[in-house]
mmCIF file of C-alpha atoms in Angstrom:
data_model
loop_
_atom_site.group_PDB
_atom_site.id
_atom_site.type_symbol
_atom_site.label_atom_id
_atom_site.label_comp_id
_atom_site.label_asym_id
_atom_site.label_seq_id
_atom_site.Cartn_x
_atom_site.Cartn_y
_atom_site.Cartn_z
ATOM 1 C CA MET A 1050 111.778 99.497 53.498
ATOM 2 C CA ALA A 1051 109.586 99.409 50.413
ATOM 3 C CA SER A 1052 106.572 101.676 50.229
ATOM 4 C CA LYS A 1053 103.128 100.150 50.667
ATOM 5 C CA SER A 1054 102.340 100.315 46.969
ATOM 6 C CA ASP A 1055 105.537 98.395 46.118
ATOM 7 C CA THR A 1056 104.779 95.357 48.273
ATOM 8 C CA LYS A 1057 103.086 92.551 46.408
ATOM 9 C CA ASN A 1058 100.466 91.687 49.038
ATOM 10 C CA TYR A 1059 99.304 95.235 49.833
ATOM 11 C CA LYS A 1060 95.772 95.649 48.516
ATOM 12 C CA VAL A 1061 93.200 98.318 49.350
ATOM 13 C CA VAL A 1062 89.840 96.681 49.986
ATOM 14 C CA ALA A 1063 87.663 99.684 50.885
ATOM 15 C CA GLU A 1064 88.333 103.394 51.100
ATOM 16 C CA ASN A 1065 86.314 106.203 52.661
ATOM 17 C CA ARG A 1066 87.143 109.085 50.317
ATOM 18 C CA ARG A 1067 84.417 111.310 51.693
ATOM 19 C CA ALA A 1068 85.987 111.318 55.173
ATOM 20 C CA ARG A 1069 88.715 113.803 54.250
ATOM 21 C CA TYR A 1070 86.062 116.151 52.854
ATOM 22 C CA ASP A 1071 83.619 115.903 55.772
ATOM 23 C CA PHE A 1072 86.169 115.791 58.603
ATOM 24 C CA GLU A 1073 89.341 117.575 59.600
ATOM 25 C CA ILE A 1074 91.775 114.728 60.272
ATOM 26 C CA GLN A 1075 93.849 115.256 63.430
ATOM 27 C CA GLU A 1076 95.826 112.001 63.321
ATOM 28 C CA ASP A 1077 95.450 108.458 62.033
ATOM 29 C CA LEU A 1078 96.138 105.044 63.520
ATOM 30 C CA GLU A 1079 96.450 101.536 62.100
ATOM 31 C CA VAL A 1080 94.376 98.924 63.935
ATOM 32 C CA GLY A 1081 93.635 95.250 63.469
ATOM 33 C CA ILE A 1082 90.150 93.837 63.029
ATOM 34 C CA ILE A 1083 88.622 90.524 64.132
ATOM 35 C CA LEU A 1084 86.937 88.766 61.204
ATOM 36 C CA HIS A 1085 85.424 85.365 60.423
ATOM 37 C CA GLY A 1086 86.729 83.238 57.557
ATOM 38 C CA SER A 1087 83.872 84.056 55.210
ATOM 39 C CA GLU A 1088 84.424 87.777 55.834
ATOM 40 C CA VAL A 1089 88.091 87.525 54.856
ATOM 41 C CA LYS A 1090 87.223 85.608 51.699
ATOM 42 C CA SER A 1091 84.647 88.225 50.769
ATOM 43 C CA LEU A 1092 87.227 90.972 51.348
ATOM 44 C CA ARG A 1093 89.709 89.199 49.077
ATOM 45 C CA VAL A 1094 87.089 89.375 46.320
ATOM 46 C CA GLY A 1095 86.730 93.092 47.131
ATOM 47 C CA GLN A 1096 83.124 93.328 48.271
ATOM 48 C CA SER A 1097 83.024 95.811 51.136
ATOM 49 C CA ASN A 1098 82.135 99.396 52.022
ATOM 50 C CA ILE A 1099 83.211 101.555 54.967
ATOM 51 C CA ALA A 1100 81.795 104.882 53.757
ATOM 52 C CA ASP A 1101 78.924 105.035 56.274
ATOM 53 C CA SER A 1102 80.740 103.392 59.163
ATOM 54 C CA TYR A 1103 82.311 104.764 62.327
ATOM 55 C CA ALA A 1104 84.353 103.488 65.259
ATOM 56 C CA SER A 1105 83.406 103.862 68.904
ATOM 57 C CA VAL A 1106 84.727 102.899 72.327
ATOM 58 C CA ASP A 1107 82.256 100.733 74.291
ATOM 59 C CA ASN A 1108 83.114 99.156 77.659
ATOM 60 C CA GLY A 1109 86.843 99.536 77.100
ATOM 61 C CA GLU A 1110 86.768 97.957 73.628
ATOM 62 C CA LEU A 1111 86.934 99.536 70.196
ATOM 63 C CA TRP A 1112 84.176 98.592 67.723
ATOM 64 C CA LEU A 1113 83.581 99.267 64.037
ATOM 65 C CA THR A 1114 79.886 99.889 63.428
ATOM 66 C CA ASN A 1115 77.858 99.880 60.208
ATOM 67 C CA SER A 1116 80.612 98.598 57.925
ATOM 68 C CA TYR A 1117 79.449 96.400 55.071
ATOM 69 C CA ILE A 1118 81.131 93.140 54.068
ATOM 70 C CA ALA A 1119 79.121 91.234 51.482
ATOM 71 C CA PRO A 1120 78.158 87.627 52.279
ATOM 72 C CA TYR A 1121 80.439 85.055 50.665
ATOM 73 C CA GLU A 1122 78.336 82.713 48.542
ATOM 74 C CA GLN A 1123 80.520 79.592 48.795
ATOM 75 C CA ALA A 1124 80.864 79.781 52.596
ATOM 76 C CA MET A 1125 79.465 76.949 54.657
ATOM 77 C CA PHE A 1126 79.001 79.225 57.665
ATOM 78 C CA GLY A 1127 78.098 82.727 56.545
ATOM 79 C CA HIS A 1128 78.297 86.019 58.397
ATOM 80 C CA GLU A 1129 76.094 89.030 58.992
ATOM 81 C CA ALA A 1130 76.811 91.777 56.461
ATOM 82 C CA ARG A 1131 76.527 94.779 58.822
ATOM 83 C CA ALA A 1132 77.671 93.294 62.136
ATOM 84 C CA LYS A 1133 79.668 95.219 64.740
ATOM 85 C CA ARG A 1134 83.303 94.178 64.403
ATOM 86 C CA LYS A 1135 85.874 94.389 67.170
ATOM 87 C CA LEU A 1136 89.015 96.390 66.455
ATOM 88 C CA LEU A 1137 92.352 95.487 67.991
ATOM 89 C CA VAL A 1138 94.376 98.268 69.572
ATOM 90 C CA LYS A 1139 96.784 98.542 72.508
ATOM 91 C CA SER A 1140 95.368 99.695 75.843
ATOM 92 C CA ARG A 1141 97.387 102.926 75.849
ATOM 93 C CA GLU A 1142 95.997 103.834 72.428
ATOM 94 C CA MET A 1143 92.516 102.842 73.609
ATOM 95 C CA ALA A 1144 92.747 105.300 76.497
ATOM 96 C CA ARG A 1145 93.872 108.058 74.120
ATOM 97 C CA LEU A 1146 91.010 107.300 71.704
ATOM 98 C CA TRP A 1147 88.467 107.280 74.533
ATOM 99 C CA ASN A 1148 89.870 110.591 75.751
ATOM 100 C CA ALA A 1149 89.566 112.149 72.300
ATOM 101 C CA THR A 1150 85.974 111.032 71.747
ATOM 102 C CA LYS A 1151 84.501 111.650 75.215
ATOM 103 C CA ARG A 1152 86.322 114.762 76.394
ATOM 104 C CA GLU A 1153 87.385 116.589 73.252
ATOM 105 C CA GLY A 1154 84.304 115.855 71.106
ATOM 106 C CA MET A 1155 86.224 114.154 68.301
ATOM 107 C CA THR A 1156 84.999 111.308 66.093
ATOM 108 C CA LEU A 1157 86.711 108.064 65.074
ATOM 109 C CA VAL A 1158 86.380 107.715 61.306
ATOM 110 C CA PRO A 1159 87.636 104.741 59.253
ATOM 111 C CA LEU A 1160 89.730 105.852 56.290
ATOM 112 C CA VAL A 1161 91.014 102.705 54.562
ATOM 113 C CA MET A 1162 90.605 98.942 54.959
ATOM 114 C CA TYR A 1163 93.429 96.972 53.363
ATOM 115 C CA PHE A 1164 95.529 93.827 53.371
ATOM 116 C CA ASN A 1165 99.027 94.653 54.622
ATOM 117 C CA ASP A 1166 102.250 93.154 53.293
ATOM 118 C CA ARG A 1167 101.797 90.062 55.509
ATOM 119 C CA GLY A 1168 98.285 89.457 54.166
ATOM 120 C CA LEU A 1169 96.467 90.597 57.326
ATOM 121 C CA VAL A 1170 93.402 92.840 57.192
ATOM 122 C CA LYS A 1171 94.117 96.228 58.742
ATOM 123 C CA LEU A 1172 91.997 99.328 59.154
ATOM 124 C CA LYS A 1173 93.291 102.886 59.283
ATOM 125 C CA ILE A 1174 91.112 105.001 61.539
ATOM 126 C CA ALA A 1175 91.431 108.720 62.157
ATOM 127 C CA ILE A 1176 90.701 110.968 65.076
ATOM 128 C CA ALA A 1177 88.736 113.696 63.340
ATOM 129 C CA LYS A 1178 86.628 116.754 63.939
ATOM 130 C CA GLY A 1179 83.593 117.484 61.776
ATOM 131 C CA LYS A 1180 83.853 120.359 59.307
ATOM 132 C CA LYS A 1181 81.248 123.064 59.009
ATOM 133 C CA ASN A 1182 79.986 124.167 55.576
ATOM 134 C CA HIS A 1183 82.253 127.222 55.490
ATOM 135 C CA ASP A 1184 85.265 125.006 56.255
ATOM 136 C CA LYS A 1185 84.332 122.748 53.340
ATOM 137 C CA ARG A 1186 84.051 125.745 51.012
ATOM 138 C CA ALA A 1187 87.458 126.986 52.123
ATOM 139 C CA SER A 1188 89.086 123.612 51.500
ATOM 140 C CA ASP A 1189 87.379 123.446 48.067
ATOM 141 C CA ALA A 1190 88.735 126.885 47.182
ATOM 142 C CA LYS A 1191 92.213 125.919 48.365
ATOM 143 C CA ARG A 1192 92.162 122.715 46.315
ATOM 144 C CA ASP A 1193 90.875 124.537 43.211
ATOM 145 C CA TRP A 1194 93.565 127.183 43.507
ATOM 146 C CA ALA A 1195 96.273 124.524 43.825
ATOM 147 C CA ARG A 1196 94.899 122.849 40.696
ATOM 148 C CA GLN A 1197 94.844 126.145 38.748
ATOM 149 C CA LYS A 1198 98.328 127.014 39.952
ATOM 150 C CA SER A 1199 99.711 123.689 38.733
ATOM 151 C CA ARG A 1200 98.049 124.206 35.330
ATOM 152 C CA ILE A 1201 99.530 127.708 35.036
ATOM 153 C CA MET A 1202 102.992 126.472 35.973
ATOM 154 C CA LYS A 1203 102.692 123.604 33.500
ATOM 155 C CA THR A 1204 101.740 125.864 30.583
ATOM 156 C CA HIS A 1205 104.516 128.409 31.283
ATOM 157 C CA ASP A 1206 107.297 125.806 31.401
#
């Protein structure tokens, strides 16, 4: 199977780069999302942001809150830019996500919104735990050392 970057229809729409810095990612999961036509058209143009959004389990359903999809100007019937959007996930996964958030104190953080190889909008969410400031400093130091190490190895070769 071809990698995601090799497929012609795969296109990243929005990415939450800050999530890997602010949270310790335990595992990630690909979910579907219910959208209106004008929302999909706006995503195809690339006007969205998931940096401040989060996912939550309410009444047995998974919802994406505070994500931004810009209004599509040519749409006859528009949409609300910051509406709650329902995420599609199997019931077994839903139970596991609910368990992680309610009992273990984890958070559901969106990482990437993209069009998959079939042209459907998918969202990759992660079960994550918030990092403290000292954890962030440690990960910064680790990343800096890896960068320095690669520079040293490059110059000595």
